[in-house]
mmCIF file of N, CA and C in Angstrom:
data_model
loop_
_atom_site.group_PDB
_atom_site.id
_atom_site.type_symbol
_atom_site.label_atom_id
_atom_site.label_comp_id
_atom_site.label_asym_id
_atom_site.label_seq_id
_atom_site.Cartn_x
_atom_site.Cartn_y
_atom_site.Cartn_z
ATOM 1 N N MET A 16 -89.438 -72.338 -45.247
ATOM 2 C CA MET A 16 -90.168 -71.292 -45.669
ATOM 3 C C MET A 16 -91.390 -71.894 -46.645
ATOM 4 N N PHE A 17 -91.281 -72.982 -47.296
ATOM 5 C CA PHE A 17 -91.977 -73.420 -48.102
ATOM 6 C C PHE A 17 -93.236 -73.782 -47.365
ATOM 7 N N LEU A 18 -93.086 -74.223 -46.376
ATOM 8 C CA LEU A 18 -94.203 -74.735 -45.307
ATOM 9 C C LEU A 18 -95.245 -73.454 -45.127
ATOM 10 N N TYR A 19 -94.834 -72.337 -44.577
ATOM 11 C CA TYR A 19 -95.412 -71.377 -44.380
ATOM 12 C C TYR A 19 -96.467 -70.850 -45.498
ATOM 13 N N THR A 20 -95.750 -71.031 -47.015
ATOM 14 C CA THR A 20 -96.436 -70.265 -47.883
ATOM 15 C C THR A 20 -97.852 -70.779 -47.914
ATOM 16 N N LEU A 21 -98.171 -71.972 -47.302
ATOM 17 C CA LEU A 21 -99.450 -72.953 -47.750
ATOM 18 C C LEU A 21 -100.534 -72.073 -46.978
ATOM 19 N N PRO A 22 -100.611 -71.442 -46.083
ATOM 20 C CA PRO A 22 -101.271 -70.722 -45.213
ATOM 21 C C PRO A 22 -101.538 -69.282 -45.660
ATOM 22 N N LEU A 23 -100.313 -68.882 -46.186
ATOM 23 C CA LEU A 23 -100.270 -67.450 -47.181
ATOM 24 C C LEU A 23 -101.412 -67.430 -48.030
ATOM 25 N N ARG A 24 -100.829 -68.575 -48.814
ATOM 26 C CA ARG A 24 -101.606 -68.833 -50.197
ATOM 27 C C ARG A 24 -103.202 -68.707 -50.057
ATOM 28 N N SER A 25 -103.869 -69.446 -48.833
ATOM 29 C CA SER A 25 -105.132 -69.727 -48.532
ATOM 30 C C SER A 25 -105.694 -68.267 -48.304
ATOM 31 N N SER A 26 -104.656 -67.137 -47.666
ATOM 32 C CA SER A 26 -105.314 -65.657 -47.520
ATOM 33 C C SER A 26 -105.217 -64.850 -48.581
ATOM 34 N N ILE A 27 -104.650 -64.971 -49.612
ATOM 35 C CA ILE A 27 -103.979 -64.283 -50.747
ATOM 36 C C ILE A 27 -105.530 -63.887 -51.341
ATOM 37 N N SER A 28 -106.597 -64.557 -51.309
ATOM 38 C CA SER A 28 -108.169 -64.141 -51.596
ATOM 39 C C SER A 28 -108.837 -62.547 -51.352
ATOM 40 N N PHE A 29 -108.081 -62.332 -49.899
ATOM 41 C CA PHE A 29 -108.415 -61.706 -49.071
ATOM 42 C C PHE A 29 -107.141 -60.402 -49.263
ATOM 43 N N ALA A 30 -106.435 -60.083 -50.194
ATOM 44 C CA ALA A 30 -105.423 -59.160 -50.343
ATOM 45 C C ALA A 30 -105.689 -58.334 -51.512
ATOM 46 N N TYR A 31 -106.620 -58.430 -52.080
ATOM 47 C CA TYR A 31 -107.053 -57.879 -53.412
ATOM 48 C C TYR A 31 -106.805 -56.000 -52.979
ATOM 49 N N TYR A 32 -107.487 -55.402 -51.954
ATOM 50 C CA TYR A 32 -107.149 -54.158 -51.836
ATOM 51 C C TYR A 32 -105.803 -53.957 -51.346
ATOM 52 N N PHE A 33 -104.976 -54.813 -50.874
ATOM 53 C CA PHE A 33 -103.717 -54.360 -50.142
ATOM 54 C C PHE A 33 -102.773 -54.570 -51.888
ATOM 55 N N PHE A 34 -102.828 -54.988 -52.737
ATOM 56 C CA PHE A 34 -102.425 -55.469 -54.084
ATOM 57 C C PHE A 34 -102.599 -53.909 -54.375
ATOM 58 N N VAL A 35 -103.770 -53.502 -54.736
ATOM 59 C CA VAL A 35 -103.973 -52.451 -55.591
ATOM 60 C C VAL A 35 -103.108 -51.167 -54.859
ATOM 61 N N LYS A 36 -103.265 -50.974 -53.628
ATOM 62 C CA LYS A 36 -102.841 -49.790 -53.219
ATOM 63 C C LYS A 36 -101.320 -50.141 -52.630
ATOM 64 N N TYR A 37 -100.798 -51.084 -52.160
ATOM 65 C CA TYR A 37 -99.265 -51.339 -51.984
ATOM 66 C C TYR A 37 -98.809 -52.300 -52.817
ATOM 67 N N SER A 38 -98.325 -51.850 -54.212
ATOM 68 C CA SER A 38 -97.883 -52.627 -55.370
ATOM 69 C C SER A 38 -96.653 -53.561 -54.859
ATOM 70 N N PHE A 39 -96.018 -53.170 -53.758
ATOM 71 C CA PHE A 39 -94.804 -54.268 -53.309
ATOM 72 C C PHE A 39 -95.318 -55.157 -52.838
ATOM 73 N N LEU A 40 -96.302 -55.820 -52.252
ATOM 74 C CA LEU A 40 -96.921 -56.770 -51.776
ATOM 75 C C LEU A 40 -97.374 -57.917 -52.852
ATOM 76 N N LYS A 41 -97.158 -57.332 -54.194
ATOM 77 C CA LYS A 41 -97.272 -58.282 -55.214
ATOM 78 C C LYS A 41 -96.155 -59.508 -55.278
ATOM 79 N N ILE A 42 -94.969 -59.112 -54.757
ATOM 80 C CA ILE A 42 -93.820 -60.118 -54.274
ATOM 81 C C ILE A 42 -94.705 -61.457 -53.526
ATOM 82 N N PHE A 43 -95.580 -61.334 -52.900
ATOM 83 C CA PHE A 43 -96.194 -62.721 -51.987
ATOM 84 C C PHE A 43 -97.154 -63.347 -52.949
ATOM 85 N N LEU A 44 -97.412 -62.858 -54.460
ATOM 86 C CA LEU A 44 -98.129 -63.597 -55.221
ATOM 87 C C LEU A 44 -96.972 -64.741 -55.935
ATOM 88 N N PHE A 45 -95.625 -64.196 -56.057
ATOM 89 C CA PHE A 45 -94.975 -64.785 -56.856
ATOM 90 C C PHE A 45 -94.279 -65.730 -55.743
ATOM 91 N N VAL A 46 -94.341 -65.509 -54.485
ATOM 92 C CA VAL A 46 -93.869 -66.520 -53.704
ATOM 93 C C VAL A 46 -95.018 -67.616 -53.477
ATOM 94 N N THR A 47 -96.053 -67.584 -53.403
ATOM 95 C CA THR A 47 -96.955 -68.587 -53.338
ATOM 96 C C THR A 47 -97.477 -69.197 -54.526
ATOM 97 N N PHE A 48 -96.777 -68.514 -55.726
ATOM 98 C CA PHE A 48 -96.981 -69.142 -57.158
ATOM 99 C C PHE A 48 -97.150 -70.692 -57.193
ATOM 100 N N PRO A 49 -95.658 -71.369 -56.628
ATOM 101 C CA PRO A 49 -95.654 -72.946 -56.568
ATOM 102 C C PRO A 49 -96.684 -73.820 -55.962
ATOM 103 N N ILE A 50 -97.401 -73.079 -55.008
ATOM 104 C CA ILE A 50 -98.317 -73.549 -53.745
ATOM 105 C C ILE A 50 -99.772 -73.603 -55.341
ATOM 106 N N GLU A 51 -99.622 -72.705 -55.588
ATOM 107 C CA GLU A 51 -100.926 -72.459 -56.645
ATOM 108 C C GLU A 51 -100.816 -73.402 -57.904
ATOM 109 N N ILE A 52 -99.648 -73.517 -58.336
ATOM 110 C CA ILE A 52 -99.466 -74.497 -59.501
ATOM 111 C C ILE A 52 -100.216 -76.072 -59.165
ATOM 112 N N ILE A 53 -99.531 -76.514 -58.190
ATOM 113 C CA ILE A 53 -99.799 -77.792 -57.201
ATOM 114 C C ILE A 53 -101.453 -77.590 -57.026
ATOM 115 N N GLU A 54 -101.884 -76.765 -56.760
ATOM 116 C CA GLU A 54 -103.213 -76.668 -56.174
ATOM 117 C C GLU A 54 -103.925 -76.875 -57.794
ATOM 118 N N LYS A 55 -103.608 -76.201 -58.505
ATOM 119 C CA LYS A 55 -104.558 -76.092 -59.853
ATOM 120 C C LYS A 55 -104.440 -77.534 -60.936
ATOM 121 N N SER A 56 -103.172 -77.988 -60.466
ATOM 122 C CA SER A 56 -102.431 -79.063 -61.613
ATOM 123 C C SER A 56 -103.428 -80.429 -60.842
ATOM 124 N N LEU A 57 -103.676 -80.791 -59.570
ATOM 125 C CA LEU A 57 -104.401 -81.530 -59.343
ATOM 126 C C LEU A 57 -105.662 -81.609 -58.956
ATOM 127 N N PRO A 58 -106.446 -82.897 -59.145
ATOM 128 C CA PRO A 58 -108.094 -82.725 -58.683
ATOM 129 C C PRO A 58 -107.599 -82.700 -57.329
ATOM 130 N N PHE A 59 -108.461 -81.834 -56.681
ATOM 131 C CA PHE A 59 -108.480 -81.576 -55.209
ATOM 132 C C PHE A 59 -107.219 -81.419 -54.650
ATOM 133 N N GLY A 60 -106.595 -80.374 -55.227
ATOM 134 C CA GLY A 60 -105.229 -79.930 -55.237
ATOM 135 C C GLY A 60 -104.908 -79.711 -53.701
ATOM 136 N N ASN A 61 -105.902 -78.789 -53.130
ATOM 137 C CA ASN A 61 -105.445 -78.374 -51.717
ATOM 138 C C ASN A 61 -105.535 -79.520 -50.958
ATOM 139 N N PHE A 62 -106.500 -80.555 -51.097
ATOM 140 C CA PHE A 62 -106.817 -81.226 -49.830
ATOM 141 C C PHE A 62 -105.711 -82.334 -50.111
ATOM 142 N N ALA A 63 -105.305 -82.697 -51.514
ATOM 143 C CA ALA A 63 -103.999 -83.738 -51.862
ATOM 144 C C ALA A 63 -102.915 -83.104 -51.195
ATOM 145 N N LEU A 64 -102.437 -81.701 -51.090
ATOM 146 C CA LEU A 64 -101.621 -81.320 -50.320
ATOM 147 C C LEU A 64 -101.436 -81.304 -49.239
ATOM 148 N N PHE A 65 -102.557 -81.367 -48.453
ATOM 149 C CA PHE A 65 -102.778 -81.231 -46.930
ATOM 150 C C PHE A 65 -102.541 -82.660 -46.566
ATOM 151 N N ILE A 66 -102.909 -83.725 -47.243
ATOM 152 C CA ILE A 66 -102.808 -84.946 -47.260
ATOM 153 C C ILE A 66 -101.234 -85.602 -47.083
ATOM 154 N N VAL A 67 -100.863 -85.057 -48.065
ATOM 155 C CA VAL A 67 -99.088 -85.354 -48.530
ATOM 156 C C VAL A 67 -98.333 -84.846 -47.581
ATOM 157 N N LEU A 68 -98.605 -83.298 -46.827
ATOM 158 C CA LEU A 68 -97.882 -83.000 -45.997
ATOM 159 C C LEU A 68 -97.885 -83.469 -44.658
ATOM 160 N N TYR A 69 -99.361 -83.986 -44.264
ATOM 161 C CA TYR A 69 -99.641 -84.598 -43.187
ATOM 162 C C TYR A 69 -98.908 -85.783 -42.953
ATOM 163 N N ALA A 70 -99.143 -86.586 -43.739
ATOM 164 C CA ALA A 70 -98.897 -87.957 -43.832
ATOM 165 C C ALA A 70 -97.520 -88.283 -43.986
ATOM 166 N N GLY A 71 -96.822 -87.361 -45.025
ATOM 167 C CA GLY A 71 -95.575 -87.552 -45.485
ATOM 168 C C GLY A 71 -94.149 -86.749 -44.331
ATOM 169 N N LEU A 72 -94.719 -86.037 -43.883
ATOM 170 C CA LEU A 72 -93.893 -85.192 -42.973
ATOM 171 C C LEU A 72 -94.608 -84.951 -41.403
ATOM 172 N N VAL A 73 -95.537 -84.758 -41.007
ATOM 173 C CA VAL A 73 -95.880 -84.470 -39.677
ATOM 174 C C VAL A 73 -96.154 -86.014 -38.863
ATOM 175 N N ARG A 74 -96.281 -86.983 -39.952
ATOM 176 C CA ARG A 74 -96.718 -88.292 -39.293
ATOM 177 C C ARG A 74 -95.491 -89.113 -39.443
ATOM 178 N N ASN A 75 -94.347 -88.729 -40.117
ATOM 179 C CA ASN A 75 -93.136 -89.425 -40.240
ATOM 180 C C ASN A 75 -92.131 -89.354 -39.289
ATOM 181 N N PRO A 76 -92.080 -90.356 -38.811
ATOM 182 C CA PRO A 76 -90.652 -90.063 -37.449
ATOM 183 C C PRO A 76 -89.169 -89.954 -37.960
ATOM 184 N N ARG A 77 -89.198 -90.299 -39.173
ATOM 185 C CA ARG A 77 -87.765 -90.025 -39.934
ATOM 186 C C ARG A 77 -87.326 -88.777 -40.077
ATOM 187 N N VAL A 78 -88.524 -88.131 -40.537
ATOM 188 C CA VAL A 78 -88.072 -86.681 -40.457
ATOM 189 C C VAL A 78 -87.711 -85.787 -39.173
ATOM 190 N N PRO A 79 -86.811 -85.165 -39.560
ATOM 191 C CA PRO A 79 -86.256 -84.223 -38.188
ATOM 192 C C PRO A 79 -87.729 -83.327 -37.295
ATOM 193 N N TYR A 80 -87.492 -83.457 -36.255
ATOM 194 C CA TYR A 80 -88.823 -82.500 -35.430
ATOM 195 C C TYR A 80 -88.901 -81.614 -35.804
ATOM 196 N N PHE A 81 -88.077 -80.650 -36.083
ATOM 197 C CA PHE A 81 -88.068 -79.079 -36.543
ATOM 198 C C PHE A 81 -88.823 -79.119 -37.540
ATOM 199 N N VAL A 82 -88.776 -79.924 -38.509
ATOM 200 C CA VAL A 82 -89.473 -79.811 -39.898
ATOM 201 C C VAL A 82 -90.762 -80.323 -39.591
ATOM 202 N N ARG A 83 -90.904 -81.530 -38.651
ATOM 203 C CA ARG A 83 -92.328 -81.709 -38.596
ATOM 204 C C ARG A 83 -93.058 -80.904 -37.476
ATOM 205 N N TYR A 84 -92.525 -80.147 -36.896
ATOM 206 C CA TYR A 84 -93.082 -79.168 -36.001
ATOM 207 C C TYR A 84 -93.853 -78.139 -36.991
ATOM 208 N N ASN A 85 -92.659 -77.456 -37.904
ATOM 209 C CA ASN A 85 -93.070 -76.264 -38.680
ATOM 210 C C ASN A 85 -94.295 -77.152 -39.908
ATOM 211 N N ALA A 86 -94.109 -77.949 -40.152
ATOM 212 C CA ALA A 86 -95.103 -78.512 -41.052
ATOM 213 C C ALA A 86 -96.771 -78.451 -40.520
ATOM 214 N N CYS A 87 -96.445 -79.254 -39.223
ATOM 215 C CA CYS A 87 -97.538 -79.395 -38.485
ATOM 216 C C CYS A 87 -98.535 -78.096 -37.855
ATOM 217 N N GLN A 88 -97.724 -76.760 -37.762
ATOM 218 C CA GLN A 88 -98.154 -75.541 -37.358
ATOM 219 C C GLN A 88 -98.266 -75.182 -38.666
ATOM 220 N N ALA A 89 -97.921 -75.279 -39.644
ATOM 221 C CA ALA A 89 -98.326 -74.280 -41.243
ATOM 222 C C ALA A 89 -99.926 -74.886 -41.271
ATOM 223 N N LEU A 90 -99.736 -76.249 -41.146
ATOM 224 C CA LEU A 90 -101.295 -76.712 -41.772
ATOM 225 C C LEU A 90 -102.418 -76.693 -40.695
ATOM 226 N N LEU A 91 -101.887 -76.591 -39.535
ATOM 227 C CA LEU A 91 -103.061 -75.954 -38.610
ATOM 228 C C LEU A 91 -103.517 -74.453 -38.994
ATOM 229 N N ILE A 92 -102.450 -73.835 -39.406
ATOM 230 C CA ILE A 92 -102.653 -72.290 -39.575
ATOM 231 C C ILE A 92 -103.516 -71.923 -40.886
ATOM 232 N N ASN A 93 -103.224 -73.289 -41.884
ATOM 233 C CA ASN A 93 -104.082 -73.307 -43.179
ATOM 234 C C ASN A 93 -105.559 -73.525 -42.791
ATOM 235 N N VAL A 94 -105.584 -74.676 -41.927
ATOM 236 C CA VAL A 94 -107.137 -75.097 -41.625
ATOM 237 C C VAL A 94 -107.678 -73.948 -41.451
ATOM 238 N N ILE A 95 -107.218 -73.248 -40.331
ATOM 239 C CA ILE A 95 -107.929 -71.923 -39.760
ATOM 240 C C ILE A 95 -108.504 -71.046 -40.726
ATOM 241 N N VAL A 96 -107.109 -70.591 -41.498
ATOM 242 C CA VAL A 96 -107.652 -69.616 -42.490
ATOM 243 C C VAL A 96 -108.846 -70.481 -43.292
ATOM 244 N N MET A 97 -108.648 -71.467 -43.621
ATOM 245 C CA MET A 97 -109.845 -72.315 -44.735
ATOM 246 C C MET A 97 -111.320 -71.917 -44.088
ATOM 247 N N LEU A 98 -111.259 -72.435 -42.666
ATOM 248 C CA LEU A 98 -112.335 -72.354 -42.006
ATOM 249 C C LEU A 98 -113.286 -70.694 -41.899
ATOM 250 N N ILE A 99 -112.235 -69.877 -41.836
ATOM 251 C CA ILE A 99 -112.467 -68.589 -41.773
ATOM 252 C C ILE A 99 -112.875 -68.126 -43.034
ATOM 253 N N THR A 100 -112.372 -68.301 -44.001
ATOM 254 C CA THR A 100 -112.811 -68.320 -45.692
ATOM 255 C C THR A 100 -114.289 -68.849 -45.932
ATOM 256 N N TYR A 101 -114.519 -70.092 -45.485
ATOM 257 C CA TYR A 101 -116.065 -70.554 -45.640
ATOM 258 C C TYR A 101 -116.863 -69.714 -44.527
ATOM 259 N N LEU A 102 -116.399 -69.558 -43.430
ATOM 260 C CA LEU A 102 -117.368 -68.409 -42.568
ATOM 261 C C LEU A 102 -117.903 -67.316 -43.321
ATOM 262 N N LEU A 103 -116.730 -66.705 -43.923
ATOM 263 C CA LEU A 103 -117.114 -65.464 -44.689
ATOM 264 C C LEU A 103 -117.737 -65.428 -45.659
ATOM 265 N N GLU A 104 -117.810 -66.548 -46.449
ATOM 266 C CA GLU A 104 -118.565 -66.648 -47.739
ATOM 267 C C GLU A 104 -119.986 -66.883 -47.241
ATOM 268 N N ILE A 105 -120.487 -67.435 -46.024
ATOM 269 C CA ILE A 105 -121.668 -67.510 -45.327
ATOM 270 C C ILE A 105 -122.053 -65.901 -45.112
ATOM 271 N N PHE A 106 -121.366 -65.471 -44.082
ATOM 272 C CA PHE A 106 -121.655 -64.216 -43.623
ATOM 273 C C PHE A 106 -120.204 -62.896 -44.146
ATOM 274 N N PRO A 107 -120.909 -62.160 -45.647
ATOM 275 C CA PRO A 107 -119.602 -61.683 -45.765
ATOM 276 C C PRO A 107 -119.276 -60.219 -45.010
ATOM 277 N N ILE A 108 -118.352 -60.096 -44.669
ATOM 278 C CA ILE A 108 -117.803 -59.161 -43.891
ATOM 279 C C ILE A 108 -116.336 -58.674 -44.362
ATOM 280 N N ASP A 109 -116.429 -57.802 -45.223
ATOM 281 C CA ASP A 109 -115.126 -57.222 -45.985
ATOM 282 C C ASP A 109 -113.808 -56.864 -45.063
ATOM 283 N N GLU A 110 -114.036 -56.457 -43.727
ATOM 284 C CA GLU A 110 -113.296 -55.991 -43.145
ATOM 285 C C GLU A 110 -112.331 -56.978 -42.454
ATOM 286 N N ILE A 111 -112.836 -58.038 -42.169
ATOM 287 C CA ILE A 111 -112.282 -59.327 -41.369
ATOM 288 C C ILE A 111 -111.510 -59.902 -42.527
ATOM 289 N N GLY A 112 -111.657 -59.926 -43.425
ATOM 290 C CA GLY A 112 -110.905 -60.465 -44.600
ATOM 291 C C GLY A 112 -109.396 -59.676 -44.693
ATOM 292 N N SER A 113 -109.718 -58.402 -44.751
ATOM 293 C CA SER A 113 -108.272 -57.560 -44.464
ATOM 294 C C SER A 113 -107.219 -57.864 -43.223
ATOM 295 N N ILE A 114 -107.897 -58.254 -42.080
ATOM 296 C CA ILE A 114 -107.164 -58.498 -41.183
ATOM 297 C C ILE A 114 -107.021 -59.890 -41.315
ATOM 298 N N ILE A 115 -107.638 -60.743 -41.658
ATOM 299 C CA ILE A 115 -106.893 -62.373 -41.921
ATOM 300 C C ILE A 115 -105.788 -62.378 -42.727
ATOM 301 N N PHE A 116 -105.634 -61.427 -44.142
ATOM 302 C CA PHE A 116 -104.532 -61.780 -44.395
ATOM 303 C C PHE A 116 -103.296 -60.803 -44.114
ATOM 304 N N ILE A 117 -103.646 -59.716 -43.113
ATOM 305 C CA ILE A 117 -102.525 -59.162 -42.469
ATOM 306 C C ILE A 117 -101.817 -59.949 -41.390
ATOM 307 N N PHE A 118 -102.936 -60.577 -40.700
ATOM 308 C CA PHE A 118 -102.516 -61.498 -39.719
ATOM 309 C C PHE A 118 -101.707 -62.862 -40.176
ATOM 310 N N THR A 119 -101.989 -63.341 -41.389
ATOM 311 C CA THR A 119 -101.346 -64.521 -41.862
ATOM 312 C C THR A 119 -100.243 -63.802 -42.443
ATOM 313 N N LEU A 120 -99.985 -62.607 -43.073
ATOM 314 C CA LEU A 120 -98.698 -62.272 -43.507
ATOM 315 C C LEU A 120 -97.962 -62.072 -42.527
ATOM 316 N N CYS A 121 -98.162 -61.647 -41.269
ATOM 317 C CA CYS A 121 -97.402 -61.545 -40.079
ATOM 318 C C CYS A 121 -96.843 -62.689 -39.425
ATOM 319 N N ILE A 122 -97.555 -63.742 -39.492
ATOM 320 C CA ILE A 122 -97.166 -64.975 -38.788
ATOM 321 C C ILE A 122 -96.263 -65.606 -39.964
ATOM 322 N N PHE A 123 -96.482 -65.739 -41.292
ATOM 323 C CA PHE A 123 -95.549 -65.780 -42.287
ATOM 324 C C PHE A 123 -94.076 -65.527 -41.945
ATOM 325 N N ILE A 124 -94.042 -64.100 -42.013
ATOM 326 C CA ILE A 124 -92.771 -63.259 -41.822
ATOM 327 C C ILE A 124 -92.239 -63.593 -40.798
ATOM 328 N N TYR A 125 -92.890 -63.834 -39.382
ATOM 329 C CA TYR A 125 -92.408 -64.283 -38.408
ATOM 330 C C TYR A 125 -91.713 -65.722 -38.197
ATOM 331 N N SER A 126 -92.806 -66.566 -38.632
ATOM 332 C CA SER A 126 -92.358 -67.779 -38.785
ATOM 333 C C SER A 126 -91.200 -68.253 -39.758
ATOM 334 N N THR A 127 -91.180 -67.531 -41.079
ATOM 335 C CA THR A 127 -90.096 -67.811 -41.650
ATOM 336 C C THR A 127 -88.504 -67.299 -41.425
ATOM 337 N N SER A 128 -88.772 -66.075 -40.680
ATOM 338 C CA SER A 128 -87.700 -65.212 -40.311
ATOM 339 C C SER A 128 -86.919 -66.385 -38.998
ATOM 340 N N LEU A 129 -87.948 -66.936 -37.961
ATOM 341 C CA LEU A 129 -87.295 -67.536 -36.816
ATOM 342 C C LEU A 129 -86.773 -68.652 -37.469
ATOM 343 N N CYS A 130 -87.437 -69.374 -38.663
ATOM 344 C CA CYS A 130 -87.113 -70.973 -39.211
ATOM 345 C C CYS A 130 -85.434 -70.593 -39.890
ATOM 346 N N ILE A 131 -85.442 -69.510 -40.443
ATOM 347 C CA ILE A 131 -84.008 -69.192 -41.094
ATOM 348 C C ILE A 131 -82.868 -69.367 -39.994
ATOM 349 N N TYR A 132 -83.390 -68.637 -38.727
ATOM 350 C CA TYR A 132 -82.265 -69.063 -37.521
ATOM 351 C C TYR A 132 -82.400 -70.102 -36.822
ATOM 352 N N GLY A 133 -83.246 -71.105 -37.205
ATOM 353 C CA GLY A 133 -83.241 -72.415 -36.457
ATOM 354 C C GLY A 133 -84.005 -72.583 -35.203
ATOM 355 N N ILE A 134 -85.031 -71.248 -35.146
ATOM 356 C CA ILE A 134 -85.748 -71.183 -33.655
ATOM 357 C C ILE A 134 -87.231 -71.785 -33.749
ATOM 358 N N GLU A 135 -87.718 -72.537 -33.198
ATOM 359 C CA GLU A 135 -89.145 -72.712 -33.342
ATOM 360 C C GLU A 135 -90.207 -71.496 -33.131
ATOM 361 N N PRO A 136 -90.898 -71.063 -34.095
ATOM 362 C CA PRO A 136 -91.637 -70.230 -33.979
ATOM 363 C C PRO A 136 -93.170 -70.615 -33.038
ATOM 364 N N GLU A 137 -93.128 -69.647 -31.734
ATOM 365 C CA GLU A 137 -94.314 -70.062 -30.626
ATOM 366 C C GLU A 137 -95.332 -69.103 -31.188
ATOM 367 N N ILE A 138 -96.651 -69.678 -31.810
ATOM 368 C CA ILE A 138 -97.571 -68.920 -32.000
ATOM 369 C C ILE A 138 -98.612 -69.560 -30.978
ATOM 370 N N PRO A 139 -99.198 -68.365 -30.136
ATOM 371 C CA PRO A 139 -100.536 -69.039 -29.107
ATOM 372 C C PRO A 139 -101.102 -70.106 -29.707
ATOM 373 N N LEU A 140 -101.565 -70.989 -28.876
ATOM 374 C CA LEU A 140 -102.439 -71.994 -29.168
ATOM 375 C C LEU A 140 -102.071 -73.080 -30.267
ATOM 376 N N ILE A 141 -101.649 -72.251 -31.154
ATOM 377 C CA ILE A 141 -101.375 -73.290 -32.625
ATOM 378 C C ILE A 141 -100.241 -74.012 -32.157
ATOM 379 N N SER A 142 -98.977 -73.430 -31.655
ATOM 380 C CA SER A 142 -97.912 -74.115 -31.092
ATOM 381 C C SER A 142 -98.307 -75.434 -30.288
ATOM 382 N N LYS A 143 -99.117 -75.201 -29.600
ATOM 383 C CA LYS A 143 -99.189 -76.285 -28.357
ATOM 384 C C LYS A 143 -99.977 -77.226 -29.205
ATOM 385 N N SER A 144 -100.686 -77.193 -29.906
ATOM 386 C CA SER A 144 -101.428 -78.318 -30.789
ATOM 387 C C SER A 144 -101.020 -78.614 -31.837
ATOM 388 N N ALA A 145 -99.709 -78.164 -32.354
ATOM 389 C CA ALA A 145 -98.787 -78.791 -33.472
ATOM 390 C C ALA A 145 -98.174 -79.704 -32.246
ATOM 391 N N ARG A 146 -97.261 -79.426 -31.286
ATOM 392 C CA ARG A 146 -96.655 -80.289 -30.296
ATOM 393 C C ARG A 146 -97.415 -81.672 -30.113
ATOM 394 N N ILE A 147 -98.748 -81.063 -29.672
ATOM 395 C CA ILE A 147 -99.534 -82.465 -29.675
ATOM 396 C C ILE A 147 -99.541 -83.426 -30.624
ATOM 397 N N GLN A 148 -99.893 -82.758 -31.724
ATOM 398 C CA GLN A 148 -99.783 -83.956 -32.797
ATOM 399 C C GLN A 148 -98.880 -84.529 -33.246
ATOM 400 N N ILE A 149 -97.599 -84.242 -32.804
ATOM 401 C CA ILE A 149 -96.221 -84.874 -33.160
ATOM 402 C C ILE A 149 -96.248 -85.665 -32.017
#
């Protein structure tokens, strides 16, 4: 579950409208709070966290395959969300931000629920890329 909070944290900036309209969604602020603490306490915290997860989990053969797969998949989703964030800073389209947050929230719920049952979450294109990386 911890691994999929990373892309969710990256998409929180798009969720202001949802937090105002649906206050129960603020629970996701508390879920992603540990990631925020890590990112804010370290210089280049987001990049440092990426390197630690990639080198420490994804590329470490001593870590079980299930953890490596989910770490790689979460990092790939995070990279996609960050690229979209940078593109939306250049071309500001507010509606796409809401879609990105909903999409990332759905991936978080789907992946976390399958991980609890010990099943590998299958996300089109991302899962194939994650398997290639491992």
